Coordinates of C-alpha atoms and ligand atoms in Angstrom, one line a residue:
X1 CA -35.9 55.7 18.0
X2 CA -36.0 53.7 14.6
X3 CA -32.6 54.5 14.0
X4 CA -31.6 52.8 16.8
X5 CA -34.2 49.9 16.1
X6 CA -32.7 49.4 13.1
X7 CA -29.4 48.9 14.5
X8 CA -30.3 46.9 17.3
X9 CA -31.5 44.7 13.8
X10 CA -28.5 44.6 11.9
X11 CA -26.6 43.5 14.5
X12 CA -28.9 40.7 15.6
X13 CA -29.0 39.6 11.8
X14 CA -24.8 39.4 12.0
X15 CA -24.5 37.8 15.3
X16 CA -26.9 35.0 14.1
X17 CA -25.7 34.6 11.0
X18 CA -21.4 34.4 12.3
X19 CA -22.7 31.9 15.0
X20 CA -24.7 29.9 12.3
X21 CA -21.2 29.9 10.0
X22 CA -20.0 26.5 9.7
X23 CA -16.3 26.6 10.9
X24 CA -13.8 26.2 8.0
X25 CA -11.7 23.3 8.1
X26 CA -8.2 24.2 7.2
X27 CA -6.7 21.6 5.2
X28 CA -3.7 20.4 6.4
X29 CA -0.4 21.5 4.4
X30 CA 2.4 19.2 3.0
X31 CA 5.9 20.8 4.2
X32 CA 8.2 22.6 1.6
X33 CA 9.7 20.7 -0.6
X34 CA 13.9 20.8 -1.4
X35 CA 14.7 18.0 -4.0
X36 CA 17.8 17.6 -4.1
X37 CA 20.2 14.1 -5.2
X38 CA 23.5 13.1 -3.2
X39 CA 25.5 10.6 -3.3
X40 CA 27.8 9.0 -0.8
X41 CA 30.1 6.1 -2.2
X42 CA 27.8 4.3 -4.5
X43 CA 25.0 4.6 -2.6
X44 CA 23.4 7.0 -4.7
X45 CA 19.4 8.7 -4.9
X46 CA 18.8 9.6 -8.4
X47 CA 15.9 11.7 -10.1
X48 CA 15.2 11.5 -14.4
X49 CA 12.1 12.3 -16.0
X50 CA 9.4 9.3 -16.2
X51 CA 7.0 11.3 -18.8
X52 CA 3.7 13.2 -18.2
X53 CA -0.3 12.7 -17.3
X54 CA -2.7 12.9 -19.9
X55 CA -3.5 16.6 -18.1
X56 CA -0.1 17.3 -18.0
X57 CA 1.5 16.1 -14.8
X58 CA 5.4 15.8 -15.0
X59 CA 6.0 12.4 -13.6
X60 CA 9.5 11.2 -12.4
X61 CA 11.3 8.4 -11.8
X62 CA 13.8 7.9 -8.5
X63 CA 16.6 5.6 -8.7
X64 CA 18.2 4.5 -5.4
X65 CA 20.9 2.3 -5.3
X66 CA 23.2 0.8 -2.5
X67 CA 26.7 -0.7 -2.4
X68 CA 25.5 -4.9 -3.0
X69 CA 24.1 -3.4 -6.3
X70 CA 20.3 -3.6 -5.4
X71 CA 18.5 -0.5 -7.2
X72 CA 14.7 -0.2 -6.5
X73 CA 13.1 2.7 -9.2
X74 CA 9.9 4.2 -8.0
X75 CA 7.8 6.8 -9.4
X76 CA 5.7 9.8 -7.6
X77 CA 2.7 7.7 -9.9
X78 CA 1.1 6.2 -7.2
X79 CA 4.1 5.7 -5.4
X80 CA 4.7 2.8 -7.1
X81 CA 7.7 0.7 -7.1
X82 CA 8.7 0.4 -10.9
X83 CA 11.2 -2.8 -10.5
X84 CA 13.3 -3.8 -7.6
X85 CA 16.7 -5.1 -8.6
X86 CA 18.4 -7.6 -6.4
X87 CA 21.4 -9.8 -6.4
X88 CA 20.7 -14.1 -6.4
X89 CA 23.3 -15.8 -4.7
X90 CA 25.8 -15.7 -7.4
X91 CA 25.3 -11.8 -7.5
X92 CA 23.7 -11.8 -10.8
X93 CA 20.3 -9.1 -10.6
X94 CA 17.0 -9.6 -11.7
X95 CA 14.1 -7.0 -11.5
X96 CA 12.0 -9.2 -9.0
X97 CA 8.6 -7.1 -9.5
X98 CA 5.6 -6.9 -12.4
X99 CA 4.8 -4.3 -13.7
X100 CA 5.9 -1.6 -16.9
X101 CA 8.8 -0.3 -18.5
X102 CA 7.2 3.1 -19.3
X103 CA 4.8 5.1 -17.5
X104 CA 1.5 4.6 -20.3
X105 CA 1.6 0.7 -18.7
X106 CA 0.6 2.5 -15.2
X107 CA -1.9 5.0 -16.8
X108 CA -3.9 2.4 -18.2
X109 CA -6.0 -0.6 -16.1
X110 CA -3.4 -2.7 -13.7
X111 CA -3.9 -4.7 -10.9
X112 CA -2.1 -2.0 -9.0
X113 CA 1.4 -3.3 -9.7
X114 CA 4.1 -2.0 -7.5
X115 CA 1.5 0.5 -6.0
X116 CA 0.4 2.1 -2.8
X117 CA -3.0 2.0 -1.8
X118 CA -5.0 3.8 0.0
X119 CA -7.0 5.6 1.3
X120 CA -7.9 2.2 2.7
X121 CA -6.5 -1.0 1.4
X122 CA -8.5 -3.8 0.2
X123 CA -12.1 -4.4 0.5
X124 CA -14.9 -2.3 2.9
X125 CA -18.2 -4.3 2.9
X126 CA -20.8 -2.8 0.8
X127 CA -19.2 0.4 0.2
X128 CA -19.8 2.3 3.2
X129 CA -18.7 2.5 6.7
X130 CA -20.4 4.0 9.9
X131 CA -18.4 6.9 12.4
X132 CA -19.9 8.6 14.9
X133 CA -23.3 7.5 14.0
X134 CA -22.9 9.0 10.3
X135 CA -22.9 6.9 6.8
X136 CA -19.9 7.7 4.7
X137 CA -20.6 6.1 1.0
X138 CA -17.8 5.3 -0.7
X139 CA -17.5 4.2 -4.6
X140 CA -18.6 0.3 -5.3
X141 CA -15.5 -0.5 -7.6
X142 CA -15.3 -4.5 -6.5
X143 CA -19.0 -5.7 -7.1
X144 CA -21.1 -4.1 -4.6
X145 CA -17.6 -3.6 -2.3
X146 CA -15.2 -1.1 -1.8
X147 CA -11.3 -2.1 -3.2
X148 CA -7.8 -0.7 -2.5
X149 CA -9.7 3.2 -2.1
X150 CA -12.0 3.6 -5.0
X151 CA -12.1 4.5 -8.5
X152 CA -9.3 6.7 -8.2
X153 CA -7.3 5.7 -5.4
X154 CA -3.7 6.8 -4.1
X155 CA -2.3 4.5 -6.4
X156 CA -3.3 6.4 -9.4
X157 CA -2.4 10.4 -8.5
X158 CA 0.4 11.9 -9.0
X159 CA 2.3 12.3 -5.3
X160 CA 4.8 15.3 -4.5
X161 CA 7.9 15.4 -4.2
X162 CA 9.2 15.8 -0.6
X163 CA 12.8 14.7 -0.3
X164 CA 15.5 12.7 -2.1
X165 CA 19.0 11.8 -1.0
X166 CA 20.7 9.8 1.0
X167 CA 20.8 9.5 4.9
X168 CA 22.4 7.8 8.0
X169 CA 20.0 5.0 7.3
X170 CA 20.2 4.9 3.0
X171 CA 19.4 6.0 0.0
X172 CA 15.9 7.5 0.1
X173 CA 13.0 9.0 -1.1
X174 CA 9.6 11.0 0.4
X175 CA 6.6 11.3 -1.1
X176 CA 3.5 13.3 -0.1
X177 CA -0.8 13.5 -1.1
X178 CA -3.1 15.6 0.2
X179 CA -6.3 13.4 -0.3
X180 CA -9.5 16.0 0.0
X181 CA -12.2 15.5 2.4
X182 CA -14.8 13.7 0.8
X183 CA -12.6 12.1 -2.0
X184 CA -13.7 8.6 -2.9
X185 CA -16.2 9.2 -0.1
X186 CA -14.0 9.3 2.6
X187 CA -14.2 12.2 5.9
X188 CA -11.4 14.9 6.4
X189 CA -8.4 16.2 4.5
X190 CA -6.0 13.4 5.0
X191 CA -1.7 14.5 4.6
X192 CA 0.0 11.2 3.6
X193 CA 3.9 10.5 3.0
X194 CA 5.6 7.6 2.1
X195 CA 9.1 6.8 2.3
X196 CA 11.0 4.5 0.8
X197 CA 14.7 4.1 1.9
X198 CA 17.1 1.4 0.8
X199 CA 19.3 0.4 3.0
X200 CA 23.1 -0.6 3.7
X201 CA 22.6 -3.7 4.6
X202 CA 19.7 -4.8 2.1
X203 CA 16.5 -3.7 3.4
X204 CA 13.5 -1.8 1.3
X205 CA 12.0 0.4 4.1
X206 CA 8.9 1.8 3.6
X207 CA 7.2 3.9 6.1
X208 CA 3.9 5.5 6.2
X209 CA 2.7 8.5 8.0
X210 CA -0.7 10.6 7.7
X211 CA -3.1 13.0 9.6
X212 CA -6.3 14.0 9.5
X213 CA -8.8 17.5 10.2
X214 CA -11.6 15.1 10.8
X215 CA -12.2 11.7 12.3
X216 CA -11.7 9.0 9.1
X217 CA -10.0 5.8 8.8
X218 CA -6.8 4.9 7.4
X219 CA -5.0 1.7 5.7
X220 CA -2.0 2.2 3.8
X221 CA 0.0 -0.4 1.8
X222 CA 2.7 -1.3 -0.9
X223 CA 0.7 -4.0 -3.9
X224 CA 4.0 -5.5 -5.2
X225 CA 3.9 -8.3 -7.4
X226 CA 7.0 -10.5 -6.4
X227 CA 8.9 -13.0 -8.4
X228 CA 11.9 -13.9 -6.5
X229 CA 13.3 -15.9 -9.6
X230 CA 12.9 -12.7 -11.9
X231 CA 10.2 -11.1 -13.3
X232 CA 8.1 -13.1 -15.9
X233 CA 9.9 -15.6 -15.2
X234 CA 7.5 -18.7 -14.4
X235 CA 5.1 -18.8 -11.5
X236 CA 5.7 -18.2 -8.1
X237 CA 4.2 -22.0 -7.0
X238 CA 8.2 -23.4 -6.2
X239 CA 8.9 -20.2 -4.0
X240 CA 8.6 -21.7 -0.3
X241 CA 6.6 -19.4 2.3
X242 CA 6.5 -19.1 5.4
X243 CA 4.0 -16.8 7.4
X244 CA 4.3 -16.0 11.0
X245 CA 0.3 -16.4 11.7
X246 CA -1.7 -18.9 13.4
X247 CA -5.2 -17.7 12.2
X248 CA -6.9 -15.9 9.2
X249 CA -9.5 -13.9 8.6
X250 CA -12.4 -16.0 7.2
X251 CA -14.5 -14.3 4.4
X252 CA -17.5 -14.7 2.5
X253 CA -17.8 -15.0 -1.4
X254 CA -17.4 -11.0 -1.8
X255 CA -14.1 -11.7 0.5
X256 CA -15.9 -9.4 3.0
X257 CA -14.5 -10.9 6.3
X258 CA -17.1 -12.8 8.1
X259 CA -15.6 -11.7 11.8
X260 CA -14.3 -15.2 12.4
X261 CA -10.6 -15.6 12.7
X262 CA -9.8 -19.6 12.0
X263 CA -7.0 -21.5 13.2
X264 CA -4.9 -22.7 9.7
X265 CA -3.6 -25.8 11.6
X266 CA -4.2 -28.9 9.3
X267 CA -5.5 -27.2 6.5
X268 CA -4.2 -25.6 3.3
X269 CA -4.0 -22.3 4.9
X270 CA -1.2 -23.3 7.4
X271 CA 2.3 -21.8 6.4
X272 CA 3.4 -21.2 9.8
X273 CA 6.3 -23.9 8.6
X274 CA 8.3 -23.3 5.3
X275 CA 5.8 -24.3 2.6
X276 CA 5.5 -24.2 -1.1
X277 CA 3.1 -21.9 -2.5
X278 CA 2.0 -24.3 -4.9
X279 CA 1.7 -27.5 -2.7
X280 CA -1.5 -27.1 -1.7
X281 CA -3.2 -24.0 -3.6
X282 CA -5.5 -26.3 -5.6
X283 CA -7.1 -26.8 -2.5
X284 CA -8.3 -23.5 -2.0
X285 CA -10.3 -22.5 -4.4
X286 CA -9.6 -19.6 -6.8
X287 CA -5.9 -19.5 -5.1
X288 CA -4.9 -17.7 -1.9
X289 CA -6.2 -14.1 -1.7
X290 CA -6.3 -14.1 2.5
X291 CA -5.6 -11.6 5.2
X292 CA -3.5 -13.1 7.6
X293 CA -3.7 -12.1 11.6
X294 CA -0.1 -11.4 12.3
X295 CA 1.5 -13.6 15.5
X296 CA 3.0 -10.2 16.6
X297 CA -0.4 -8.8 17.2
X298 CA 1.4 -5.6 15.2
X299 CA 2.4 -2.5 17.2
X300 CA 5.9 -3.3 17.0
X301 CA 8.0 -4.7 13.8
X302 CA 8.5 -8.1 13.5
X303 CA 9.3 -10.9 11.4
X304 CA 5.7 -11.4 9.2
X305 CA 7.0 -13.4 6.1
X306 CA 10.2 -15.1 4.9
X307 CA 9.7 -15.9 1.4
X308 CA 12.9 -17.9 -0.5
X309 CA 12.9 -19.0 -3.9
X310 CA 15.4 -22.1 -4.3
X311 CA 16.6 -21.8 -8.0
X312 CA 18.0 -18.4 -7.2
X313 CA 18.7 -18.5 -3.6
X314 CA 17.1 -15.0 -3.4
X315 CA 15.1 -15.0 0.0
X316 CA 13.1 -12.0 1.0
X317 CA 11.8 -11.2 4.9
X318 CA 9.0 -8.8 5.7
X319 CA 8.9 -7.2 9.2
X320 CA 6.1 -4.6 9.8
X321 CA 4.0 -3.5 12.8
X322 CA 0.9 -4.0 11.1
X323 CA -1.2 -6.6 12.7
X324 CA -2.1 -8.4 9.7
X325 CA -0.9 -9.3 6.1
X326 CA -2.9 -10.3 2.5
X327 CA -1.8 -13.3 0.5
X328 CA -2.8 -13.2 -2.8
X329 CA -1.1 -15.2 -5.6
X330 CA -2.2 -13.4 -8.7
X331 CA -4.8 -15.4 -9.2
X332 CA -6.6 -13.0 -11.6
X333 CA -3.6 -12.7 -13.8
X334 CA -4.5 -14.8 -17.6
X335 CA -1.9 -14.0 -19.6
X336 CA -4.0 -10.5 -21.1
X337 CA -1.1 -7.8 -19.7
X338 CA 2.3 -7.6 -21.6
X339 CA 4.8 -6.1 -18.6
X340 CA 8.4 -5.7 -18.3
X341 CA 10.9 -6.5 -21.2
X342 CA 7.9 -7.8 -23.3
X343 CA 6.9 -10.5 -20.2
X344 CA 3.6 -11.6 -20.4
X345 CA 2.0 -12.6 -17.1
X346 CA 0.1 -15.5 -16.6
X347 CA -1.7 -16.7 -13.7
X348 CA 0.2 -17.1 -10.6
X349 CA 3.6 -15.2 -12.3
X350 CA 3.5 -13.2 -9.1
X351 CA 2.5 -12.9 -5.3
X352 CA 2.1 -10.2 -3.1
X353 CA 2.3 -9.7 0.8
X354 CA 0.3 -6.6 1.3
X355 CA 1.0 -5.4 5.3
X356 CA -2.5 -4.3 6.2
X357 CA -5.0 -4.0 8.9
X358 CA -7.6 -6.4 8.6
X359 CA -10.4 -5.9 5.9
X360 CA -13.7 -4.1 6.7
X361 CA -12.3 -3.0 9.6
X362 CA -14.1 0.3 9.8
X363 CA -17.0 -2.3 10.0
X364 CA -15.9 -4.9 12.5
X365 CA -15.5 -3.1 15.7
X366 CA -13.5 -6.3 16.9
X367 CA -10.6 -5.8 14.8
X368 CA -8.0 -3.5 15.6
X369 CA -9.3 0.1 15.0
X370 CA -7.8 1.6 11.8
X371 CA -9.9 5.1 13.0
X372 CA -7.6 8.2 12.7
X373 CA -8.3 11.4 14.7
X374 CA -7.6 14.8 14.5
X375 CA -4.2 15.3 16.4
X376 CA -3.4 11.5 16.2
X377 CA -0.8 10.7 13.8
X378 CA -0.7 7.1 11.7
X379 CA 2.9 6.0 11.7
X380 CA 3.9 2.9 10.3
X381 CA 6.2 0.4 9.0
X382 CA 7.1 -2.3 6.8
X383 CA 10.8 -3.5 5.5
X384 CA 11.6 -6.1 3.4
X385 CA 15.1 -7.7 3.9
X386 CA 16.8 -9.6 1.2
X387 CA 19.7 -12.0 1.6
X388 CA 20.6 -15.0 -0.3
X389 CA 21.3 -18.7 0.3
Ligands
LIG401 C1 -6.9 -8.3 -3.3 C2 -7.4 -9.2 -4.5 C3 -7.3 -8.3 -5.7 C4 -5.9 -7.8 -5.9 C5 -5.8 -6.9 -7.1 C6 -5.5 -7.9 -3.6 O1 -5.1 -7.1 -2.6 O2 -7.0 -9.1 -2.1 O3 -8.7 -9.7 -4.3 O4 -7.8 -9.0 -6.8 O5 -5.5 -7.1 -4.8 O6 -6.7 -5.9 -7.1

């Protein structure tokens, strides 16, 4: 009889304790990976060695060019777009992005030149976000706010190498991260790639895909610095915008949206027509640094932003299916960072059009959701198109 009590006990113990066992996520797994350049004509995807990580990471650079001669270089640090070379309308190049010659410029403090961000770009109000009733805490790296995904972000890892060659649709190049559950704060094991394919007829694609093991939220996004003139070459104030968007997100003085979404007719805000950057930026103060709410509602690609600078003739389009896009104009750039070719940057030497969902989203249940689920997959888009006039 206590032989048999005793393993009536033991098995009680094991069943409680295998139905107590928290179930283990498995992280999700980035496919195989078969580098390999081609080259077809003179489009051509290229691979040469952009120097290590302080720890040791072996960092590269990919060179795709097409036919017209435009060559965009990006490394698998932080995704980032190292320069983007592209024809004015006499078919001379310039590199029309800030940013380094050699890799120890991105190791070091940037404003996330050329970058992708993530896990969620720009700001999330006071650092955290609610889902499913639970506080997620992420790192306070902008004031008491959350910026472009925390200390260590996507734009400062070191991203694998996926693919490299060229296609039906260009020269191209895919990168993947696994970003951990919990990193920076954020819920589930996220698997992120990002291509980049340069196109035939002149377009930078670049295309982002993720998926979770756990419900988090997601907001991915290129942070180029664009000079249409050439890098370090001036400011961008003579380059005239135009942004399809009726309305932008108001924010406070953290630039934590406040939920209201004002109409920019009549004020300094309004580029729905072909303005100058700098015909009305001393009116807002500290320069624009604005989400716009995309026309298109996102969803589908369309025409966001035409931006054409007239001493070159360069003009650049950006279609995305993101429903909204930040305007920022550099305005915290004072001259303190030496870039490309020995270029020092000054304030309002560059502008960028980040394609985004709306700041604080994960807080303001009346923007579009940027929530990812397990199952659901985040596909999205954004292609610049440059032609000259
Ligand atoms: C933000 C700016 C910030 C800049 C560089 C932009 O996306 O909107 O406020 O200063 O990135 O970090």
């Amino acid at each position: 009889m206590k032989a048999r009590a005793w393993i009536m006990l033991v098995l009680a113990v094991a069943v409680i304790s295998m139905s107590g066992c928290k179930k283990k996520e498995t992280p999700v797994k980035a496919p195989e990976v078969k580098p390999e350049a081609k080259e077809i004509g003179q489009m051509s995807a290229n691979k040469e060695s952009f120097g290590k990580t302080p720890d040791g990471k072996q960092v590269d650079l990919y060179i795709l060019t097409n036919n017209s001669g435009i060559t965009a270089k990006i490394t698998n640090f932080g995704g980032i777009v190292v320069s983007l070379e592209v024809p004015d309308r006499d078919g001379n190049l310039a590199d029309i992005t800030l940013g380094f010659d050699k890799l120890d410029g991105y190791l070091g403090e940037h404003p996330y030149f050329g970058a992708i961000v993530g896990r969620y770009a720009n700001r999330i109000g006071k650092a955290e976000f609610k889902l499913d009733g639970k506080v997620y805490k992420l790192a306070a790296n902008n004031d008491e706010n959350h910026l472009h995904g925390g200390i260590k972000g996507f734009d400062k890892v070191v991203w694998r190498l996926e693919d490299i060659g060229v296609n039906a649709e260009g020269a191209m190049v895919k990168l993947s991260y696994i970003s951990q559950d919990g990193e920076e704060g954020y819920p589930g094991n996220l698997a992120c790639s990002v291509i980049y394919t340069l196109t035939e007829d002149d377009k930078l694609k670049i295309s982002y895909e993720a998926e979770t093991d756990k419900k988090t939220v997601v907001n991915l996004t290129n942070h180029a610095y664009y000079n249409l003139a050439g890098q370090g070459n001036g400011d961008i104030l003579g380059h005239e915008l135009t942004i399809n968007a009726d309305k932008y997100t108001v924010v406070d003085e953290g630039l934590i949206p406040t939920g209201e979404n004002r109409n920019v007719k009549g004020t300094p805000m309004d580029f729905t027509t072909a303005m100058t950057i700098g015909s009305r930026i001393a009116q807002v103060e500290g320069g624009y640094d604005h989400n716009y709410v995309l026309n298109s509602g996102g969803g589908t690609l369309a025409l966001a932003v035409k931006v054409h600078e007239p001493t070159s003739g360069r003009i650049m389009e950006i279609h995305t299916d993101q429903p909204g896009v930040q305007f920022y104009t550099g305005n915290f750039l004072d001259g303190s960072i030496k870039g490309k070719a020995g270029k020092v940057y000054q304030k309002h030497y560059g502008f960028c059009l980040e394609t985004q969902h709306f700041p604080d989203s994960p807080n303001k249940p009346d923007f579009p959701s940027v929530v990812l689920n397990p199952g659901q997959k985040y596909a999205t888009q954004t292609v610049h198109r440059f032609y000259t006039k």
